[in-house]
Short mmCIF file of C-alpha atoms in Angstrom, two decimals:
data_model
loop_
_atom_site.label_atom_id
_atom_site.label_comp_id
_atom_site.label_asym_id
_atom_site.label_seq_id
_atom_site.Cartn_x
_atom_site.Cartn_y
_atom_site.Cartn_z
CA UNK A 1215 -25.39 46.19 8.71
CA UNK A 1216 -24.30 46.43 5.21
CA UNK A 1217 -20.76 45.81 6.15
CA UNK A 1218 -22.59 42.54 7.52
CA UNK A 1219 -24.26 41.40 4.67
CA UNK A 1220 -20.85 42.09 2.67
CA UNK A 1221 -18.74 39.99 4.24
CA UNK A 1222 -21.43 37.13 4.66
CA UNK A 1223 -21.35 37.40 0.44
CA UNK A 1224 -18.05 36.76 0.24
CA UNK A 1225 -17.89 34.20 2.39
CA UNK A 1226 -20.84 32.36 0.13
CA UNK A 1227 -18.38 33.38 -2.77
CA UNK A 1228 -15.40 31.80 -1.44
CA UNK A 1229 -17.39 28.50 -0.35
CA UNK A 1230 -18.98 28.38 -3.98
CA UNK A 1231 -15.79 29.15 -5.31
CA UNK A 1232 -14.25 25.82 -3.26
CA UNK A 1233 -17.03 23.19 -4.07
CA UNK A 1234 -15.76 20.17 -5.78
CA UNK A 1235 -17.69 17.03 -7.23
CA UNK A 1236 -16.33 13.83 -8.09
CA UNK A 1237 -16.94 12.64 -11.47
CA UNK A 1238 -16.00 9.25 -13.10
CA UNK A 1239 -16.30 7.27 -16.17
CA UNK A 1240 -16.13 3.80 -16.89
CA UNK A 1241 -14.75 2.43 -20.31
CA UNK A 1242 -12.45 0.20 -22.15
CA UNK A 1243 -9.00 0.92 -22.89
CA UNK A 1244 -5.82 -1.36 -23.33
CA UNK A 1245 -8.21 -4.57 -23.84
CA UNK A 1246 -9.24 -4.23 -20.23
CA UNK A 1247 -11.63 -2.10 -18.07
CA UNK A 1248 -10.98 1.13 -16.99
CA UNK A 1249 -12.31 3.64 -14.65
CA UNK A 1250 -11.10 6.74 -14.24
CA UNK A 1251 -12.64 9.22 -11.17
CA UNK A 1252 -11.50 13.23 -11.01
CA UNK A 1253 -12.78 15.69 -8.03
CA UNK A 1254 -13.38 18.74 -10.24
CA UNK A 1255 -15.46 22.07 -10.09
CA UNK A 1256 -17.94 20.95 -11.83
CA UNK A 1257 -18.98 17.64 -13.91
CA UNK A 1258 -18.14 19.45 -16.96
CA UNK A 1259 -14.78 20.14 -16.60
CA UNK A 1260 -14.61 16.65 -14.82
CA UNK A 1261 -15.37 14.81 -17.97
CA UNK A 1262 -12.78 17.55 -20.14
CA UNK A 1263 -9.77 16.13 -17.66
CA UNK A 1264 -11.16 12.42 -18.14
CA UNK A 1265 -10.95 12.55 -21.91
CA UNK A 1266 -7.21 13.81 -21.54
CA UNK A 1267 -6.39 10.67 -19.22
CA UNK A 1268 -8.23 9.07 -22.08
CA UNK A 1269 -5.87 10.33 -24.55
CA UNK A 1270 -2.74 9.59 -22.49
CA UNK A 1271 -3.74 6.09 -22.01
CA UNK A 1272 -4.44 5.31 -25.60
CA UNK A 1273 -0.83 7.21 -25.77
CA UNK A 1274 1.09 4.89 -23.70
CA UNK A 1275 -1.23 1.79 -25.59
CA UNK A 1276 0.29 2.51 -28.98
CA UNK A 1277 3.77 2.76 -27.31
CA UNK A 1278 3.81 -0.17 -25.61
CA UNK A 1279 1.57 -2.27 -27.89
CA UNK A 1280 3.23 -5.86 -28.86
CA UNK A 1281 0.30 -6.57 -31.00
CA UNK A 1282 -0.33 -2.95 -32.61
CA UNK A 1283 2.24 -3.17 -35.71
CA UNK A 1284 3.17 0.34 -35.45
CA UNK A 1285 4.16 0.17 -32.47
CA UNK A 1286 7.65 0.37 -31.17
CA UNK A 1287 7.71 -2.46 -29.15
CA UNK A 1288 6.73 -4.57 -32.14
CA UNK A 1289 9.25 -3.49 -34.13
CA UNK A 1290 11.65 -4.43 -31.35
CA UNK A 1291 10.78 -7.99 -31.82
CA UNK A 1292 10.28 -8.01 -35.35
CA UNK A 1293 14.15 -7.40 -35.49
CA UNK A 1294 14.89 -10.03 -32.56
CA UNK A 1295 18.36 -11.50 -33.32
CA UNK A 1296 19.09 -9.29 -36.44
CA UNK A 1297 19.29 -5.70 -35.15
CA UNK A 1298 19.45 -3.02 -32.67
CA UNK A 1299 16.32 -0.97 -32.61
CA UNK A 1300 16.19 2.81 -31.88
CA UNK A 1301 13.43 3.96 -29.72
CA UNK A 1302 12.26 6.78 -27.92
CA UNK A 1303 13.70 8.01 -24.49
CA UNK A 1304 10.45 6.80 -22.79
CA UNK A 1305 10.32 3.06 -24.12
CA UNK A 1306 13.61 2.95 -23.26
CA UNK A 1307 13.53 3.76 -19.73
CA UNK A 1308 10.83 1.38 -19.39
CA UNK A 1309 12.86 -1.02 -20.45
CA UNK A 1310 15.42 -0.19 -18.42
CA UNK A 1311 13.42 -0.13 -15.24
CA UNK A 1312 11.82 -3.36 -15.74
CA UNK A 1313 15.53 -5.03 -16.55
CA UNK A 1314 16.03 -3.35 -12.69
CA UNK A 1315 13.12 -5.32 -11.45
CA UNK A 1316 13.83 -8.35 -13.01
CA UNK A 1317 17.41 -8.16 -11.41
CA UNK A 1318 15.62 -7.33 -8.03
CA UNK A 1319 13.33 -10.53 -8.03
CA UNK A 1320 15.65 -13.33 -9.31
CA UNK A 1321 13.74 -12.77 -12.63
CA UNK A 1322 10.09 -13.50 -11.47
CA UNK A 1323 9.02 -10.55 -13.13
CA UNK A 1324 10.45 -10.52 -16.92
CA UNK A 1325 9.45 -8.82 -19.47
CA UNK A 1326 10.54 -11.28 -21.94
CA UNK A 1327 7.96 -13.83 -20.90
CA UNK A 1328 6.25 -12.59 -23.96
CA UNK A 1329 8.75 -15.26 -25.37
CA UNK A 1330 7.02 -18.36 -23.83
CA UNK A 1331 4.70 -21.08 -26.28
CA UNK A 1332 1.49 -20.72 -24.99
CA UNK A 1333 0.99 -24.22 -23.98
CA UNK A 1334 -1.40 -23.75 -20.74
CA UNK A 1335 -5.04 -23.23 -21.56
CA UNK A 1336 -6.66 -22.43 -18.47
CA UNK A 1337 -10.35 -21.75 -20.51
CA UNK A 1338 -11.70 -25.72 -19.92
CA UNK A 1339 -9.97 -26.81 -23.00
CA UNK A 1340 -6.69 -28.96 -21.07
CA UNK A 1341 -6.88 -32.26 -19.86
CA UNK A 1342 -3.51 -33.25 -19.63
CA UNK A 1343 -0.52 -32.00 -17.98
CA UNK A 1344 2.00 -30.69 -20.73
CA UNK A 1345 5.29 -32.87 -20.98
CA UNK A 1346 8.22 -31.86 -19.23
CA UNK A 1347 10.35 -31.49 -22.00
CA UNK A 1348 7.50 -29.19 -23.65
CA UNK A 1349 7.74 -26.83 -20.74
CA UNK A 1350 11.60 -26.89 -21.01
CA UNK A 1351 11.16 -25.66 -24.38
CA UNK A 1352 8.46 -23.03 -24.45
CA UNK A 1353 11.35 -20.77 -21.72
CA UNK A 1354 13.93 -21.44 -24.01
CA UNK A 1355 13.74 -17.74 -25.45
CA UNK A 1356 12.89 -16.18 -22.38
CA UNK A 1357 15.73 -14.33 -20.13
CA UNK A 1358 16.14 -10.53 -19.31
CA UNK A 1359 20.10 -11.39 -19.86
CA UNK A 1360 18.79 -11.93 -23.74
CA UNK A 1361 17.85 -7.64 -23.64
CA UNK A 1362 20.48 -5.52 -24.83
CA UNK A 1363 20.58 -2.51 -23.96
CA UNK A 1364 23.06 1.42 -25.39
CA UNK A 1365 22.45 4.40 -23.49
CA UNK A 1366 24.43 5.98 -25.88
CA UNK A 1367 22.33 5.20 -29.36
CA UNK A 1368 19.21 4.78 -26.91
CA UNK A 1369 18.64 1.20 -28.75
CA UNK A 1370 17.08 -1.70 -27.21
CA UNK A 1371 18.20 -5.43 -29.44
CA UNK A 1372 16.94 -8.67 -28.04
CA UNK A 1373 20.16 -10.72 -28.49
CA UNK A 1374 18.33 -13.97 -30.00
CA UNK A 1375 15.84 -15.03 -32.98
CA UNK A 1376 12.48 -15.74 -31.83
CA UNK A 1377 12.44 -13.64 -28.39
CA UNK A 1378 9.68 -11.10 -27.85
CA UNK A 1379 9.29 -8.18 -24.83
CA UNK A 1380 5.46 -7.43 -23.52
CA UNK A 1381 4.38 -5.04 -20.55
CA UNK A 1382 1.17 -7.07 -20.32
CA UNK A 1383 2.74 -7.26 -15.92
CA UNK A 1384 3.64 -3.69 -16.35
CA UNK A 1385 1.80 -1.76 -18.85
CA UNK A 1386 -1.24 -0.65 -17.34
CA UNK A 1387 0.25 0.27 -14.26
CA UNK A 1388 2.58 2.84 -16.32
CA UNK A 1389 -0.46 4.02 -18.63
CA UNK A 1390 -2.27 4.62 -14.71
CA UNK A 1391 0.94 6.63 -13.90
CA UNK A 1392 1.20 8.64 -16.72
CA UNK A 1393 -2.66 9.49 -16.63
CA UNK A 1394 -2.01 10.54 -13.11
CA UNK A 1395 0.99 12.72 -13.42
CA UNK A 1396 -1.02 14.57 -16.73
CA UNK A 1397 -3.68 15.23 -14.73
CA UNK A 1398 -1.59 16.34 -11.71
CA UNK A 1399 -0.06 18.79 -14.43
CA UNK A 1400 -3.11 20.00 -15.43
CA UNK A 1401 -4.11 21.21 -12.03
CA UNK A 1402 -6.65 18.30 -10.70
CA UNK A 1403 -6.56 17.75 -6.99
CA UNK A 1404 -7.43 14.32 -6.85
CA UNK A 1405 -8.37 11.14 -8.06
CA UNK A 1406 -7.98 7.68 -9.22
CA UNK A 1407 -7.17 5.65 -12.26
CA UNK A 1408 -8.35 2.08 -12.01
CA UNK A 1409 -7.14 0.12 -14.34
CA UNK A 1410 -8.59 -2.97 -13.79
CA UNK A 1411 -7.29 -3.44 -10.40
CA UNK A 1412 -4.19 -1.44 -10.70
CA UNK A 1413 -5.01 1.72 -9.40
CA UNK A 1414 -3.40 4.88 -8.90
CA UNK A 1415 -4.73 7.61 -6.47
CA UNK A 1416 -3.74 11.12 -5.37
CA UNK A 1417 -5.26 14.01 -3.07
CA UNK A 1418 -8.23 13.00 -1.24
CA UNK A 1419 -11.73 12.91 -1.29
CA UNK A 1420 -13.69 16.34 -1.46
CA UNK A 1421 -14.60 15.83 2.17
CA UNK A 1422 -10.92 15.39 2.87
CA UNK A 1423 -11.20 11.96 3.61
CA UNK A 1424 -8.62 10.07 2.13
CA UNK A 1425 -9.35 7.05 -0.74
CA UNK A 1426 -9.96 3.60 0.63
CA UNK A 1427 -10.09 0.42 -1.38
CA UNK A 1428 -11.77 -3.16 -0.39
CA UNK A 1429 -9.20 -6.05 -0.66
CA UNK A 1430 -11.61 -8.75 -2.03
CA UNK A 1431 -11.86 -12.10 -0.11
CA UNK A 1432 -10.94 -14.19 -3.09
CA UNK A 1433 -12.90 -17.01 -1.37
CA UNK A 1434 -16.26 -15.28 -1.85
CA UNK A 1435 -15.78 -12.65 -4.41
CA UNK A 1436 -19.00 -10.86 -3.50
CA UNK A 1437 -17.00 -9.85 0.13
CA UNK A 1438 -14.07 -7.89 1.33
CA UNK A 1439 -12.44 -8.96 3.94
CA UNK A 1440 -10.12 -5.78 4.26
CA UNK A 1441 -10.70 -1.89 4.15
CA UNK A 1442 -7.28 0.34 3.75
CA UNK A 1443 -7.11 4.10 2.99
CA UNK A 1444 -4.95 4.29 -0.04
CA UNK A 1445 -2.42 7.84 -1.31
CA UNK A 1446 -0.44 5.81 -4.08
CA UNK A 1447 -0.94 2.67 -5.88
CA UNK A 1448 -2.29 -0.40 -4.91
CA UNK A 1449 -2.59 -3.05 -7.75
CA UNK A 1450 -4.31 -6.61 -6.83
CA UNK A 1451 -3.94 -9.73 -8.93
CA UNK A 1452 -6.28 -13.00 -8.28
CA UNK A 1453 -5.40 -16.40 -9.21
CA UNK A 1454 -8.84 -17.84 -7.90
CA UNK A 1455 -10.63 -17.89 -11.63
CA UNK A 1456 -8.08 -18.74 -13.93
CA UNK A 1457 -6.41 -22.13 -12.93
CA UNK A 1458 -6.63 -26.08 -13.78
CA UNK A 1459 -6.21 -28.82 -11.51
CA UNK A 1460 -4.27 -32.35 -12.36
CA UNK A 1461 -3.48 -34.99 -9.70
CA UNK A 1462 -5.21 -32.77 -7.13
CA UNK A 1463 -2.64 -29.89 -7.60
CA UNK A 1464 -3.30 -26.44 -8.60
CA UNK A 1465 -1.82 -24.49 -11.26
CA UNK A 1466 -3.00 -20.63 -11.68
CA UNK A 1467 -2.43 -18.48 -15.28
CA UNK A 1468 0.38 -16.81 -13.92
CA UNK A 1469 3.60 -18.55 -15.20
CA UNK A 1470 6.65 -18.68 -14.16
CA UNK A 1471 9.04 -17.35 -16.55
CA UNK A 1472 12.01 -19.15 -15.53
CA UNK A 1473 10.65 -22.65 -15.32
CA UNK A 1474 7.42 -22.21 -17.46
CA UNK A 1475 5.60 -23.88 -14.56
CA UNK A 1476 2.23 -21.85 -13.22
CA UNK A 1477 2.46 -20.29 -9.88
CA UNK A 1478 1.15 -23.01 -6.94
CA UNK A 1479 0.28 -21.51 -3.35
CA UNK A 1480 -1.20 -18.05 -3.77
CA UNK A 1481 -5.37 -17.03 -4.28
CA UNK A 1482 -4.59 -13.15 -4.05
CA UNK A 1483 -1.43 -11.00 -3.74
CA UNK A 1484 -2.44 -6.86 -3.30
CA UNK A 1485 0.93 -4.57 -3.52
CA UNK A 1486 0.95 -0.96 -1.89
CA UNK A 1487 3.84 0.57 -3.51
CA UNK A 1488 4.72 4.46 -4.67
CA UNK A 1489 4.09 4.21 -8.58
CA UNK A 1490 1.37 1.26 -10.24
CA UNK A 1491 3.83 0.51 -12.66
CA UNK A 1492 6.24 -0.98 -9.97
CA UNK A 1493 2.76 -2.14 -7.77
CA UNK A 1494 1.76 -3.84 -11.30
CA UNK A 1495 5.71 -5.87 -11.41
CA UNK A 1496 5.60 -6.51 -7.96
CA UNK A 1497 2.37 -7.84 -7.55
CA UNK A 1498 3.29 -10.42 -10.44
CA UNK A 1499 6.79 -11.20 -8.92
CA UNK A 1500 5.17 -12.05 -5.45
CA UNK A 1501 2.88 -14.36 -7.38
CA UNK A 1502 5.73 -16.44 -9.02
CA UNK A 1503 8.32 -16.42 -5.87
CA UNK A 1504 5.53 -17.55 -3.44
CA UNK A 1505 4.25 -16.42 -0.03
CA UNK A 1506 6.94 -16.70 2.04
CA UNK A 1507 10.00 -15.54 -0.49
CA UNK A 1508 7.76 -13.02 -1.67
CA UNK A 1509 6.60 -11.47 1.72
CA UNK A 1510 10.72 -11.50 2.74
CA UNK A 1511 11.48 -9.75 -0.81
CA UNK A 1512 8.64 -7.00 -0.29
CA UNK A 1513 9.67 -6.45 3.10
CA UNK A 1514 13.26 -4.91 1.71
CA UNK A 1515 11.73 -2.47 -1.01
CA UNK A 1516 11.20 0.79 0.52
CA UNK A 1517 7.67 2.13 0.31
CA UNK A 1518 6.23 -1.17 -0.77
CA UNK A 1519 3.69 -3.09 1.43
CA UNK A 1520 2.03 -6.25 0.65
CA UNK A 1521 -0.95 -8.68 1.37
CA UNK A 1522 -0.71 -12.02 0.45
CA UNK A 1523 -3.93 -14.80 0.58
CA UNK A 1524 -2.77 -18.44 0.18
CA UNK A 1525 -4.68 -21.27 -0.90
CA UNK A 1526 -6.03 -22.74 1.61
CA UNK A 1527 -7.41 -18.89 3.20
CA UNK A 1528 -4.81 -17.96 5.43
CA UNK A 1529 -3.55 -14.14 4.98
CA UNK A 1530 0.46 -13.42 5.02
CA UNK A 1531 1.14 -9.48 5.29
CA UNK A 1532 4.45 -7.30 5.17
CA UNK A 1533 5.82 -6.28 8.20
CA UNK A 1534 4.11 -2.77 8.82
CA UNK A 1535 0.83 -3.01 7.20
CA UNK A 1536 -1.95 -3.20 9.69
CA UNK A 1537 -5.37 -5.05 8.41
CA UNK A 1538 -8.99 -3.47 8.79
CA UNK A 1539 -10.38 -6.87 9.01
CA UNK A 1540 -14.21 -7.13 7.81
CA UNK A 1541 -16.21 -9.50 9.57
#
């Protein structure tokens, strides 16, 4: 009987031992909202591995900062046209991989859009359409070509006066990725960084059921019209709030940084893709090519899925994802 009672300890022991709680905070980081969810022990060590995602966020922030002076990306473009700018090994890869992406999407997704004269106000103050010569000019510094880049100083020089990098289509999904990977490091199962809508998840939940996420039905915000399990990133960008209408056409907040023309055609574009940081490009990229190029382009990156939601309602989807459809 003892022996019983002996092993029945252990076994409470061992299930004790095993009991995990999920624990999340909501806050502001990166001038946007962030939430960031951990299955721990307990909520106290929950809210320890939070403030280190914390701290890697605000990390990546002052890396990648265009308007924090200190940063390195600011003094990038504070020495457009006049130097070559050392940096550190990770602002430089960066770089590098969003130079790849840009390359991969016929330059829908640029990182020198930062470049462009903010000429669309899409807050109720425009009511006129901007000149086409205006538009012509507010691209005129804006072209990945313009980004010089030497592996061998590690130096990045934007090649002419008055261009300007940003990772405001990039940036959070990195800081998501590099929260995740610390925490990974540190020993946490699972969880997810949300940064506002680019989220990054890993493990599953401590019922082993894996993460899902509601694709919003950007016709009635208050309903989803999708439910997907999720083990990556999935980033989703809307179009339906931001936009202005002139001679009964539509023209969204996300611009087109070849033409400097706002994306037409699109409510809501939701990327499934390894890392958030190439989710986060992607999702902007799709935006900018359109439905149709932009379903064809996701359909040849490995890894990558996509859901697209036009204007008018109808849903466009890449070639092996498989919809949950709400009623």
């Amino acid at each position: 009987m003892k022996r019983v009672y002996f092993i029945f300890a252990l076994l409470l022991i061992v299930t004790f031992s095993q009991a995990q709680v999920i624990v999340n905070k909501e806050l502001s980081l990166m001038g946007t909202d962030f939430t960031i969810t951990v299955v721990a022990p307990t909520s106290e060590i929950g809210q320890l591995y939070i403030s280190d995602a914390v701290t890697e966020i605000r990390r990546i922030e002052a890396l990648i900062s265009s308007w924090q002076e200190t940063s390195e990306t600011t003094f990038i473009n504070n020495n457009a046209g006049i130097q070559p700018v050392k940096v550190s090994v990770e602002l430089f890869n960066l770089i590098k991989r969003s130079i790849a992406i840009s390359k991969l999407t016929d330059g829908a997704f640029d990182i020198s859009y930062a470049s462009m004269d903010r000429i669309w106000k899409f807050d109720g103050s425009m009511k006129q359409m901007p000149r086409d010569e205006v538009i012509k000019i507010s691209v005129a510094n804006v072209g990945y070509n313009g980004i010089e880049l030497n592996e061998i100083d590690q130096t990045v020089f934007l090649k002419r006066e008055g261009m300007k990098i940003g990772f405001g289509a990039i940036g959070k999904g990195y800081a998501a990725d590099a929260a995740k990977a610390l925490l990974i490091q540190k020993g946490v199962a699972a969880g997810i960084i949300n940064a506002s809508g680019d989220m990054n998840t890993w493990g599953t939940q401590p019922n082993g059921s894996p993460w899902r996420v509601a694709i919003t039905n950007p016709l009635d915000n208050n309903k989803a019209f999708a439910l997907l399990p999720i083990t990556d990133a999935v980033v989703t960008s809307g179009n339906y709030e931001k936009f202005v209408m002139f001679n009964d056409i539509r023209y969204a907040h996300i611009i087109d940084p070849r033409t400097g023309y706002p994306s037409q055609g699109i409510l809501s574009v939701t990327v499934f893709a390894p890392k958030a940081e190439l989710a986060d490009a992607l999702a902007t990229s799709v935006f900018v090519m359109g439905i149709e190029p932009g379903i064809d382009r996701m359909n040849q990156f490995p890894g990558v899925e996509c859901i697209a939601i036009s204007t008018d309602g109808a849903i466009f989807t890449t070639k092996n994802i498989t919809l949950d459809l709400k009623k």
